[in-house]
PDB file of C-alpha atoms in Angstrom:
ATOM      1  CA  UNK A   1      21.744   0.937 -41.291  1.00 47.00           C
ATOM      2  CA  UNK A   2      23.146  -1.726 -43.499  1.00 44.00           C
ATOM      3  CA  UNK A   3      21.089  -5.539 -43.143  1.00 49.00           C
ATOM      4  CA  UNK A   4      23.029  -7.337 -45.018  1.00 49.00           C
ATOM      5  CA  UNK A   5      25.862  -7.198 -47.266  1.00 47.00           C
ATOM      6  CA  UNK A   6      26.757 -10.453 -49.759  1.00 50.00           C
ATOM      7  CA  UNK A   7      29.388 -11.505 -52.509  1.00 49.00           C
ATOM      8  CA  UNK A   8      28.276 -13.846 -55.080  1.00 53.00           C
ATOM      9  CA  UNK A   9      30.257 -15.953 -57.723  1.00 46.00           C
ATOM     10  CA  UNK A  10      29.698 -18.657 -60.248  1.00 49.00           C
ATOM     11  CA  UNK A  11      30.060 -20.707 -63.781  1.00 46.00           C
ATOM     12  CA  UNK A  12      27.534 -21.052 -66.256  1.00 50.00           C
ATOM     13  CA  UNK A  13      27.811 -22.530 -69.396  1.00 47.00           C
ATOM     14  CA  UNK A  14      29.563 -25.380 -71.106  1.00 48.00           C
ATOM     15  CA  UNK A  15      33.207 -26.234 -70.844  1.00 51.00           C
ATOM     16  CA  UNK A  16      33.995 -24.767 -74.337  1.00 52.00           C
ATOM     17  CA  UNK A  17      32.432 -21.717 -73.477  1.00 48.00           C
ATOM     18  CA  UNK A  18      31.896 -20.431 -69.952  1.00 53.00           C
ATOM     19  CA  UNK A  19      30.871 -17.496 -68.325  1.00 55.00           C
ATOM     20  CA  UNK A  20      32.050 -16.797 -65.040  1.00 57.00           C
ATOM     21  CA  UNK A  21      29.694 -14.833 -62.523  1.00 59.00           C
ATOM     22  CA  UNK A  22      29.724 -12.733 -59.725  1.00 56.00           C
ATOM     23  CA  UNK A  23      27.767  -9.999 -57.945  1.00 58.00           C
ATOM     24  CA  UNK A  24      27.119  -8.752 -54.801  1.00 56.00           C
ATOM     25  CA  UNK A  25      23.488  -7.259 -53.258  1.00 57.00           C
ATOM     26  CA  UNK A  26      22.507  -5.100 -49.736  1.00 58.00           C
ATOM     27  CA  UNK A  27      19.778  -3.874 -48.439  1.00 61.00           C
ATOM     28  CA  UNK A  28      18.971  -1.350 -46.265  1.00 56.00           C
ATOM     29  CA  UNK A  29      15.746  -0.718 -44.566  1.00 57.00           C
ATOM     30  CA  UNK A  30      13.057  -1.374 -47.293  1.00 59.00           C
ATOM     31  CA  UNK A  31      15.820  -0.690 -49.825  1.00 53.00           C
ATOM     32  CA  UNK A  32      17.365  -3.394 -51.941  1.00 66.00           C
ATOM     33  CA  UNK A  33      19.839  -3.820 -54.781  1.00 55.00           C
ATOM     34  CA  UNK A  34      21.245  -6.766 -56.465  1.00 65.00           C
ATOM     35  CA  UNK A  35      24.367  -6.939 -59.467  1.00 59.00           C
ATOM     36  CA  UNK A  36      26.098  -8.817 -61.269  1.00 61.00           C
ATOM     37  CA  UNK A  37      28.071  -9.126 -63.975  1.00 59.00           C
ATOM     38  CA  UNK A  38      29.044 -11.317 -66.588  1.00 57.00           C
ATOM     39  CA  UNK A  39      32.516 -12.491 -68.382  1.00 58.00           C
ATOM     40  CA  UNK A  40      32.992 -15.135 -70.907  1.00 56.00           C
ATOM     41  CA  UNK A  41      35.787 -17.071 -72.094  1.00 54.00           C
ATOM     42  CA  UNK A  42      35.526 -15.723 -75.283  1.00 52.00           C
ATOM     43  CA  UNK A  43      36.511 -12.180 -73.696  1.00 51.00           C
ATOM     44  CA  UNK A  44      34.891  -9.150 -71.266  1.00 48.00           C
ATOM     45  CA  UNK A  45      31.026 -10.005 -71.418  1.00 50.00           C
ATOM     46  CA  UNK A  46      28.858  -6.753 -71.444  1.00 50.00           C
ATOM     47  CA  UNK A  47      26.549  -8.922 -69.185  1.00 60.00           C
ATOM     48  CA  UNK A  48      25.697  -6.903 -66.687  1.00 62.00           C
ATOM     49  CA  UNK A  49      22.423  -7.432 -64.456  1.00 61.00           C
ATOM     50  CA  UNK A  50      21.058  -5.312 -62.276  1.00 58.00           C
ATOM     51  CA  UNK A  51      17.693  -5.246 -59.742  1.00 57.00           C
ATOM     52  CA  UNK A  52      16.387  -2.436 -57.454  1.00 52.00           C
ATOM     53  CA  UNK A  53      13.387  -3.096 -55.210  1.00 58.00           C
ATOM     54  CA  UNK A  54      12.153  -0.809 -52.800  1.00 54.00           C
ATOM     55  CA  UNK A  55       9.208  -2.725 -50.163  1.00 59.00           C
ATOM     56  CA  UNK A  56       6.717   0.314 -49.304  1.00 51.00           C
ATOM     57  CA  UNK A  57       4.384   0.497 -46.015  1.00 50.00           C
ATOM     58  CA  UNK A  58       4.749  -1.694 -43.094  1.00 51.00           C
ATOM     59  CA  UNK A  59       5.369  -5.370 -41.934  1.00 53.00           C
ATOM     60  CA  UNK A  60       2.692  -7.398 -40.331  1.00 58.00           C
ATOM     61  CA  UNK A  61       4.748  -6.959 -36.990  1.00 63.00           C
ATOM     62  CA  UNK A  62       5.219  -3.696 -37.144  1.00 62.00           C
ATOM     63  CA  UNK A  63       1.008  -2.948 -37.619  1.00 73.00           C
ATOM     64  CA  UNK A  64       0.645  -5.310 -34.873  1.00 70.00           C
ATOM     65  CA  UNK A  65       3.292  -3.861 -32.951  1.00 78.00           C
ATOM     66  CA  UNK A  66       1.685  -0.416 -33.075  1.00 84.00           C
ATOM     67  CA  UNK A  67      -1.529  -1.400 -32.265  1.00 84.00           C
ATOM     68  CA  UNK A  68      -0.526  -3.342 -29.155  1.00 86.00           C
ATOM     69  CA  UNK A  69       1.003  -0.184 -28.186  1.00 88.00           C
ATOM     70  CA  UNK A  70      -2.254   1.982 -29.485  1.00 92.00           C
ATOM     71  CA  UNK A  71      -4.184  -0.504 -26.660  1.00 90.00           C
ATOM     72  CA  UNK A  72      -2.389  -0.779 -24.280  1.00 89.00           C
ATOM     73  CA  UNK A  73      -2.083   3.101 -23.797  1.00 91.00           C
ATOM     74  CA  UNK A  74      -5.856   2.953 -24.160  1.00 92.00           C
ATOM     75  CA  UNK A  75      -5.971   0.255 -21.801  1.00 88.00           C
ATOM     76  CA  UNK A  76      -3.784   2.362 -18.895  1.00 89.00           C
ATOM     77  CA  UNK A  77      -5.470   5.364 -19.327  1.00 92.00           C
ATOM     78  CA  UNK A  78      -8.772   3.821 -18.605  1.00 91.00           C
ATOM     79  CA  UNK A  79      -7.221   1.517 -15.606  1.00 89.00           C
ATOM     80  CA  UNK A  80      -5.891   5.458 -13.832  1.00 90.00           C
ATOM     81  CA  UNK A  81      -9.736   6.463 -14.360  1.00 93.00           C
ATOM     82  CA  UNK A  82     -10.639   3.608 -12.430  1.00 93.00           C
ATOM     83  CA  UNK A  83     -12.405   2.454 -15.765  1.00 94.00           C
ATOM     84  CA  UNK A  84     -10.809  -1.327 -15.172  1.00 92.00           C
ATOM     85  CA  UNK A  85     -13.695  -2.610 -17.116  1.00 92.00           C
ATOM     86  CA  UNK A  86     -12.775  -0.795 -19.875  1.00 93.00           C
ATOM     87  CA  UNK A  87      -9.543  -1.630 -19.317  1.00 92.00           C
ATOM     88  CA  UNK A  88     -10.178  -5.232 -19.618  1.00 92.00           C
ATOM     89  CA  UNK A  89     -12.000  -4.627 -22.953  1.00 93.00           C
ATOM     90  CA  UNK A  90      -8.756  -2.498 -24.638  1.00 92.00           C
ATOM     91  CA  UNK A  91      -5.955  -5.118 -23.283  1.00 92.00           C
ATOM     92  CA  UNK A  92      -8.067  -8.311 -24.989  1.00 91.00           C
ATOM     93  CA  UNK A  93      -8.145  -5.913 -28.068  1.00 92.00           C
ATOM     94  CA  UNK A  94      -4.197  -5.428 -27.712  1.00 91.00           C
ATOM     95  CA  UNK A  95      -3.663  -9.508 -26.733  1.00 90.00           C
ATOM     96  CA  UNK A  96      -6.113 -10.071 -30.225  1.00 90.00           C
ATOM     97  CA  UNK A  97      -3.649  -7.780 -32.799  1.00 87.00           C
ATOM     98  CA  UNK A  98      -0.229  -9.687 -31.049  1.00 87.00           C
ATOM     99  CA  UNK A  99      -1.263 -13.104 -29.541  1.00 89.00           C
ATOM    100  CA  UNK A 100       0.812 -14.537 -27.005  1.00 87.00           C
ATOM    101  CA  UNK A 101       2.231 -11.135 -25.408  1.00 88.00           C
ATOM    102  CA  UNK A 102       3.107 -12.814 -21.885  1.00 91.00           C
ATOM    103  CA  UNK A 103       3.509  -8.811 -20.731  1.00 89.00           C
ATOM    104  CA  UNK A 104       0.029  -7.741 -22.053  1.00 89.00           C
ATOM    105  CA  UNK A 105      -1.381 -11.519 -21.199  1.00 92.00           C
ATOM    106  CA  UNK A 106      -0.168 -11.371 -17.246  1.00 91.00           C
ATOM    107  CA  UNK A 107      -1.575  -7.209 -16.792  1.00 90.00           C
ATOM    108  CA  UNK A 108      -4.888  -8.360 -18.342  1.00 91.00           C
ATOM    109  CA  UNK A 109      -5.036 -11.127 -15.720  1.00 92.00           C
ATOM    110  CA  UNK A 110      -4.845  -9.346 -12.996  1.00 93.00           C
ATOM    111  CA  UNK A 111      -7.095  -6.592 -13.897  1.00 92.00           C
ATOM    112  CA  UNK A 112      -9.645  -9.418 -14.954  1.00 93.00           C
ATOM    113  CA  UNK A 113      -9.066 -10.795 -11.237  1.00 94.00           C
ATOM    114  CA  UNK A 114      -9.655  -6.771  -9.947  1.00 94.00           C
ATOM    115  CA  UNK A 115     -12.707  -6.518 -12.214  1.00 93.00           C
ATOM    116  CA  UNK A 116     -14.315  -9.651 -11.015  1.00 92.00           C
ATOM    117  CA  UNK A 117     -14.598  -7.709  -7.674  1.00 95.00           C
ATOM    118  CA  UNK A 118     -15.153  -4.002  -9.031  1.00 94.00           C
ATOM    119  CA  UNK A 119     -15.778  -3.031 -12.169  1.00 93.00           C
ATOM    120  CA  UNK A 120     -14.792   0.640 -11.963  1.00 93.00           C
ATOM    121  CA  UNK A 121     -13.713   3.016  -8.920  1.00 94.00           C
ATOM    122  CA  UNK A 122     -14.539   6.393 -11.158  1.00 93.00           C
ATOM    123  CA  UNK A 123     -14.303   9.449  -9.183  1.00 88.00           C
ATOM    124  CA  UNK A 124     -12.831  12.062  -6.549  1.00 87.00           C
ATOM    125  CA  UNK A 125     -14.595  10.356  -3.694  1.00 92.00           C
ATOM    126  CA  UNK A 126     -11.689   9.406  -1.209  1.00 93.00           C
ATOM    127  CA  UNK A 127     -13.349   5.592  -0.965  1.00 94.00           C
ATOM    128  CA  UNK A 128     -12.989   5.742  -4.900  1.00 95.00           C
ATOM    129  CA  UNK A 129      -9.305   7.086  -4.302  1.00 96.00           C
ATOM    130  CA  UNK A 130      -8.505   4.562  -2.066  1.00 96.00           C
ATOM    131  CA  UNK A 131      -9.810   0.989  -4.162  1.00 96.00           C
ATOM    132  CA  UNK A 132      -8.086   3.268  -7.888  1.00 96.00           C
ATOM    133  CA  UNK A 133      -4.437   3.158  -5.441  1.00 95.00           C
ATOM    134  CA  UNK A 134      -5.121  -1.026  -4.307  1.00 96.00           C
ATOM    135  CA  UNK A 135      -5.701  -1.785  -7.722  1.00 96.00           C
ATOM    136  CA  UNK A 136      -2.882   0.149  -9.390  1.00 93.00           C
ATOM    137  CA  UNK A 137      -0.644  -1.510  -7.329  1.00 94.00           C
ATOM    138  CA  UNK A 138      -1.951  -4.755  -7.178  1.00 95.00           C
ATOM    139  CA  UNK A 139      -1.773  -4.700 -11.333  1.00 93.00           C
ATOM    140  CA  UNK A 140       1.449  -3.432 -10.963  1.00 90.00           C
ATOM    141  CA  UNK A 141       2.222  -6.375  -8.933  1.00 89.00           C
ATOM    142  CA  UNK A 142       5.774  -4.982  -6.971  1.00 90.00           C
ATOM    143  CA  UNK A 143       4.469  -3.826  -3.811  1.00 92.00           C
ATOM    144  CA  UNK A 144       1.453  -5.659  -2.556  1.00 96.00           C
ATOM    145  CA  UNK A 145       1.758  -4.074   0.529  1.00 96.00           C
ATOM    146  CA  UNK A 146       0.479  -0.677  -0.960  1.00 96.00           C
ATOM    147  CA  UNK A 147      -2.288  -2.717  -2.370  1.00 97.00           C
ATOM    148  CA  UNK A 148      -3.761  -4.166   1.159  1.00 97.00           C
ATOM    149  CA  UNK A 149      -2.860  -0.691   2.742  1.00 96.00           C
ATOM    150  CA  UNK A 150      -5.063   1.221   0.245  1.00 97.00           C
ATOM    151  CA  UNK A 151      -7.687  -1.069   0.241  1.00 97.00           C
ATOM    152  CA  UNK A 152      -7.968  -1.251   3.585  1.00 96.00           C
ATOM    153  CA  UNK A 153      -8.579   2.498   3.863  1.00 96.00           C
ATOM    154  CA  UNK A 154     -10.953   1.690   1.504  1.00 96.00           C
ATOM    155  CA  UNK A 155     -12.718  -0.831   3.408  1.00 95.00           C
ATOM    156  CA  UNK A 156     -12.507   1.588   6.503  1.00 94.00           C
ATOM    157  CA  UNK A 157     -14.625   4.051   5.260  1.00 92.00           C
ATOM    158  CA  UNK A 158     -17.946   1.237   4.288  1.00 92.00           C
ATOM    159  CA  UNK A 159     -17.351  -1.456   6.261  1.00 92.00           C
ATOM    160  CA  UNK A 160     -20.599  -2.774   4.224  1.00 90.00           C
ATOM    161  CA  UNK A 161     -18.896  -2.755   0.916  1.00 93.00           C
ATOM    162  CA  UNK A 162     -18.755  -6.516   0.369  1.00 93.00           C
ATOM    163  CA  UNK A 163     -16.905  -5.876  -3.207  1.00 95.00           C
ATOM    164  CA  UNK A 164     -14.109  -4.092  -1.483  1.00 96.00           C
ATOM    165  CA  UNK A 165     -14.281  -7.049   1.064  1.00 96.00           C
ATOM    166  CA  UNK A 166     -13.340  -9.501  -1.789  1.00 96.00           C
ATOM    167  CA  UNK A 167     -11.097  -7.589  -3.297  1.00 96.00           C
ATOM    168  CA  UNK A 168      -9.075  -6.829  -0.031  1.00 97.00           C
ATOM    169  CA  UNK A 169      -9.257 -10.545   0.426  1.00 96.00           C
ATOM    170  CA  UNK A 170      -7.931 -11.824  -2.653  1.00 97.00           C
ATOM    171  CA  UNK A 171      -4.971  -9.287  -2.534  1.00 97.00           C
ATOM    172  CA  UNK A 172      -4.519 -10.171   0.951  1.00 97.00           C
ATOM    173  CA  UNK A 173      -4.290 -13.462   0.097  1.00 96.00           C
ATOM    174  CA  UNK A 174      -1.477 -12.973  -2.438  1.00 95.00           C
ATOM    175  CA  UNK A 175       0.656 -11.134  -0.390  1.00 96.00           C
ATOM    176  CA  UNK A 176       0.957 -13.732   2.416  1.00 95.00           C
ATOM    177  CA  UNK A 177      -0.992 -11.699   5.309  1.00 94.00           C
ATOM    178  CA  UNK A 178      -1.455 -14.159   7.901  1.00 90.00           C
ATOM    179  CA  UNK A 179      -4.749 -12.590   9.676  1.00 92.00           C
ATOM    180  CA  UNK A 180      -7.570 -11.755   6.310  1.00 95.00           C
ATOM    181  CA  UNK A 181     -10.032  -8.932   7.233  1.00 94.00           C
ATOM    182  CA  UNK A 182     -13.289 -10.552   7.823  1.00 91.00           C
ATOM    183  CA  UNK A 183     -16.607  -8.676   8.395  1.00 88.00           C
ATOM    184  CA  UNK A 184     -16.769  -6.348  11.108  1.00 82.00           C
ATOM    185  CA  UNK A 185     -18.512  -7.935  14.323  1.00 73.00           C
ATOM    186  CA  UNK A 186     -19.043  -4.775  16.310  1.00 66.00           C
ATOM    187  CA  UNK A 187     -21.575  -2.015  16.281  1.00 70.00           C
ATOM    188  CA  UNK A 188     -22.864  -0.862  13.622  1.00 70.00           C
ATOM    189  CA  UNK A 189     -20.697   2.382  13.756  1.00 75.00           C
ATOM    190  CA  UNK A 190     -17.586   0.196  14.052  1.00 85.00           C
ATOM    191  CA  UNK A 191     -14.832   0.638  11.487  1.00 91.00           C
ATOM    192  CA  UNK A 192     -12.145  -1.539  10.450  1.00 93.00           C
ATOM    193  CA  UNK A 193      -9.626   0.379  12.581  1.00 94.00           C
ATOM    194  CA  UNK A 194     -12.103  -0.365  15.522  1.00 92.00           C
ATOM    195  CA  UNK A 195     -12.386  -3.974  15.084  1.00 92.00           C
ATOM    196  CA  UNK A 196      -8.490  -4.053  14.635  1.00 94.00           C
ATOM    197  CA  UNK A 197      -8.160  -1.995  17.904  1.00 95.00           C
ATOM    198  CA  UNK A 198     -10.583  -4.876  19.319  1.00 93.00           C
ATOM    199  CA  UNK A 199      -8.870  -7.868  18.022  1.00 94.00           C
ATOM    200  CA  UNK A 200      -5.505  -7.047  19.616  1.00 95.00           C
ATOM    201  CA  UNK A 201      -6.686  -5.356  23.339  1.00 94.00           C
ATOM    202  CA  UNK A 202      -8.308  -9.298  23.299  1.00 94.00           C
ATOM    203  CA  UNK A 203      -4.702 -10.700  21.831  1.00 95.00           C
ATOM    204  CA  UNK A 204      -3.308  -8.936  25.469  1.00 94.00           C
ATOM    205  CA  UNK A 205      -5.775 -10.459  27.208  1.00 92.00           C
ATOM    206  CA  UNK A 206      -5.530 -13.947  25.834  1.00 93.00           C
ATOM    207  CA  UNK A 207      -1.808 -13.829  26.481  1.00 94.00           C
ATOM    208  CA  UNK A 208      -1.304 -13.912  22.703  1.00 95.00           C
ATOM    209  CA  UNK A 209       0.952 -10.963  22.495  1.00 95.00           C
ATOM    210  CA  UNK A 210       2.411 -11.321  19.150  1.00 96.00           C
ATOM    211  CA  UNK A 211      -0.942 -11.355  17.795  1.00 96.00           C
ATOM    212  CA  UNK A 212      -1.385  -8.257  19.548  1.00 96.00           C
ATOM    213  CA  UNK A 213       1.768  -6.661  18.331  1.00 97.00           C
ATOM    214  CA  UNK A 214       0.856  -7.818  14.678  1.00 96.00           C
ATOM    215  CA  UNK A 215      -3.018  -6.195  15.099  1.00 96.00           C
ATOM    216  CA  UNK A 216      -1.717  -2.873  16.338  1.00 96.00           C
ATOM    217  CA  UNK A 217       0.427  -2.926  13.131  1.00 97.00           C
ATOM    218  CA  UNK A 218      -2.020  -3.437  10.708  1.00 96.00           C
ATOM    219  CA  UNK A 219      -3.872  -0.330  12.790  1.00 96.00           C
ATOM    220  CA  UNK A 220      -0.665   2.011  12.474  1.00 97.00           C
ATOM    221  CA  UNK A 221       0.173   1.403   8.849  1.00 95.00           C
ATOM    222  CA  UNK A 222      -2.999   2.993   8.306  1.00 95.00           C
ATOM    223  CA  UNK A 223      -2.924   5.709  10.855  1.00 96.00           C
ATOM    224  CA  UNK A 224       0.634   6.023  12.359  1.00 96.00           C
ATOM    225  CA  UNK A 225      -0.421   8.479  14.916  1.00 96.00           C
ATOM    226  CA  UNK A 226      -3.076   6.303  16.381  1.00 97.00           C
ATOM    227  CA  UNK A 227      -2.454   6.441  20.206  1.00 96.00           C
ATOM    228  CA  UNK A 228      -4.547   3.351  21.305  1.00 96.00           C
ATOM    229  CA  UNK A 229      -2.652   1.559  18.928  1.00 96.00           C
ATOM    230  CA  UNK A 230       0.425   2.481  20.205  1.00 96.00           C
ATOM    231  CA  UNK A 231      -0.726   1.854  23.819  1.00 94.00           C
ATOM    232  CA  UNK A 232      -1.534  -2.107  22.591  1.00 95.00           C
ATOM    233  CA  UNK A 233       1.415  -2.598  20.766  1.00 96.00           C
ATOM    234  CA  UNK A 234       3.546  -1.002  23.567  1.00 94.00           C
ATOM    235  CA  UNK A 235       1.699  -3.027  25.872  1.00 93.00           C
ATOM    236  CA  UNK A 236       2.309  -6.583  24.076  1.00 94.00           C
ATOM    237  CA  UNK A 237       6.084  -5.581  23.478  1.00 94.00           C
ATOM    238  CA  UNK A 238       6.028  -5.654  27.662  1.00 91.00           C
ATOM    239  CA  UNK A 239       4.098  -8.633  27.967  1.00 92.00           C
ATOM    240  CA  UNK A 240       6.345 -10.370  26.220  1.00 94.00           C
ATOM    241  CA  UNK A 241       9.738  -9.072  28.100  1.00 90.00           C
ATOM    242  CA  UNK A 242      10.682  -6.462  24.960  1.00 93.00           C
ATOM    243  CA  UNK A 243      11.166  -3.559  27.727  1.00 91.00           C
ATOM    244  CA  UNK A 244      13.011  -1.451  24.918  1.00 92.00           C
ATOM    245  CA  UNK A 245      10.365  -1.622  22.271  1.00 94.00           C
ATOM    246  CA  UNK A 246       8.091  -1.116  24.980  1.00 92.00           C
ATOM    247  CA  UNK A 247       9.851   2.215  26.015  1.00 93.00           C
ATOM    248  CA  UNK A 248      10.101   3.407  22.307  1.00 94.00           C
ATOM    249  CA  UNK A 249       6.599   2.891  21.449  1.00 95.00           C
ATOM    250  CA  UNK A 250       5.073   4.476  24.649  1.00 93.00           C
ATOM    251  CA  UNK A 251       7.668   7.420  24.512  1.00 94.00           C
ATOM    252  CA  UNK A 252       5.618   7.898  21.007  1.00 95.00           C
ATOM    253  CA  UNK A 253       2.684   7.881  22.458  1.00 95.00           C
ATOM    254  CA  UNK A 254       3.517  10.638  24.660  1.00 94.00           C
ATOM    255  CA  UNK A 255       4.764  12.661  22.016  1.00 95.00           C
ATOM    256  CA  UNK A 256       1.218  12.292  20.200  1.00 95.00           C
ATOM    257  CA  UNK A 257      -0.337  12.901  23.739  1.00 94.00           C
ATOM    258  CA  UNK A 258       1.668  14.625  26.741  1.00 93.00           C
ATOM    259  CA  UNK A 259      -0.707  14.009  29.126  1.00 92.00           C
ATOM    260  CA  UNK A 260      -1.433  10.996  28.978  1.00 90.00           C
ATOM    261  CA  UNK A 261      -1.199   9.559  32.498  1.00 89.00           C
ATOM    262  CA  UNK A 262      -1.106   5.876  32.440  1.00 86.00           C
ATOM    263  CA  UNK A 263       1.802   5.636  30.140  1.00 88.00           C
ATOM    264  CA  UNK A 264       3.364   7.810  32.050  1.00 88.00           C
ATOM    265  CA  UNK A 265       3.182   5.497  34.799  1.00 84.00           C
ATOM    266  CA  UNK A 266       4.230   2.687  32.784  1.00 82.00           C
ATOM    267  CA  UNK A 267       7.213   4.212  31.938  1.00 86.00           C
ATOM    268  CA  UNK A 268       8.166   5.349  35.626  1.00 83.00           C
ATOM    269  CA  UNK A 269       7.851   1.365  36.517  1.00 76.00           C
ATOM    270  CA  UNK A 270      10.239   0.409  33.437  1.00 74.00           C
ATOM    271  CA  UNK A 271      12.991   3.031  35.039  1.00 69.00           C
TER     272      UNK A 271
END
């Protein structure tokens, strides 16, 4: 593909004797070639000039254009091991060979900020699984959603894991969630799933039903089959004069559990 393409023209000489000039170059790629040609007053000049060049290996952008890329794919294959550490370490190497990359700049933040709270979630241990997901798509930045839903499960499973704590925090935090997970309260066996469960049966009870509603969410987009769950949400949707939502949810529940009397009996009142 053609760069450029010029014309070139010119006098040289004194008036008595003149020679007029013109030429024309291109280049293309590395290539390069330059004429011209000569004629003087006196009659057709033999003057003819001529230069080739030819520019061999690569630019300074282009090596630091390939390494950035060389990184980065370094970098991203260590962040899906749950290496993020690592990670880290190949992105500063990439933002070192091309300063000022806003892309590779704003992904290195963010895992910095993931790193801060866990270094690496290596493994096929589902806990592992769970914080390699929240991370992803916290880096990733589109859906942090995904991020507090993955971490949570994480959380779930070691309610002791303080990192995962701060890390569920921070993303939390971020994505606007109005109620942050705090440190389980309950029993030592409690999970986060119980203390959610907890939090919104006392929501009901303090007449705080949206709260309740909200709780029982958090619950369900974790396990969407989990009947008490379903019994507080359907419960707060009634408390707070929603009689349809009410009906859908408990008609869920007894599709999850046909027996179950006492939404049976709440639904026989609604009718």
């Amino acid at each position: 593909m053609v760069r450029w393409f010029a014309f070139r023209f010119g006098l040289m000489g004194i008036p008595d004797i003149q020679e007029t000039d013109f030429g024309f170059g291109l280049k293309f790629n590395s290539f390069s070639l330059d004429i011209a040609q000569g004629i003087h007053d006196l009659g057709a000049s033999a003057s003819t000039r001529m230069g080739v060049s030819f520019r061999f290996g690569q630019s300074k952008e282009d090596r630091a254009s390939i390494q950035v890329r060389e990184f980065v794919g370094q970098g991203q294959e260590a962040f899906t091991e749950g290496n993020f550490a690592l990670a880290a370490q190949k992105l500063n190497l990439a933002i070192d060979a091309q300063p000022g990359n806003k892309q590779v700049e704003a992904m290195l933040a963010r895992v910095m900020a993931a790193t801060s709270f866990v270094p690496q979630a290596m493994g096929g241990e589902e806990i592992q699984s769970h914080v390699r997901k929240g991370v992803i798509s916290y880096v990733d930045g589109r859906d942090l959603r995904n991020s507090v839903n993955a971490l949570r499960h994480a959380f779930n499973k070691n309610v002791k894991d303080e990192k995962v704590l701060g890390l569920l925090n921070m993303v939390e935090k971020e994505a606007g969630v109005v109620e942050i997970t705090r440190r389980i309260d309950g029993p030592e066996q409690f999970t986060w799933v119980d203390q959610k469960i907890f939090d919104a049966r006392q929501s009901v009870y303090d007449g705080k039903y949206d709260m309740a509603v909200r709780r029982s969410q958090d619950v369900l987009d974790l396990e969407p089959n989990n009947i008490t769950a379903l019994e507080v949400m359907g419960s707060g949707f009634f408390m707070m004069e929603r009689k349809e939502k009410a009906l859908a949810v408990w008609r869920r529940v007894l599709e999850l559990d046909p027996n179950n009397q006492a939404v049976k009996e709440f639904i026989q009142r609604l009718k």
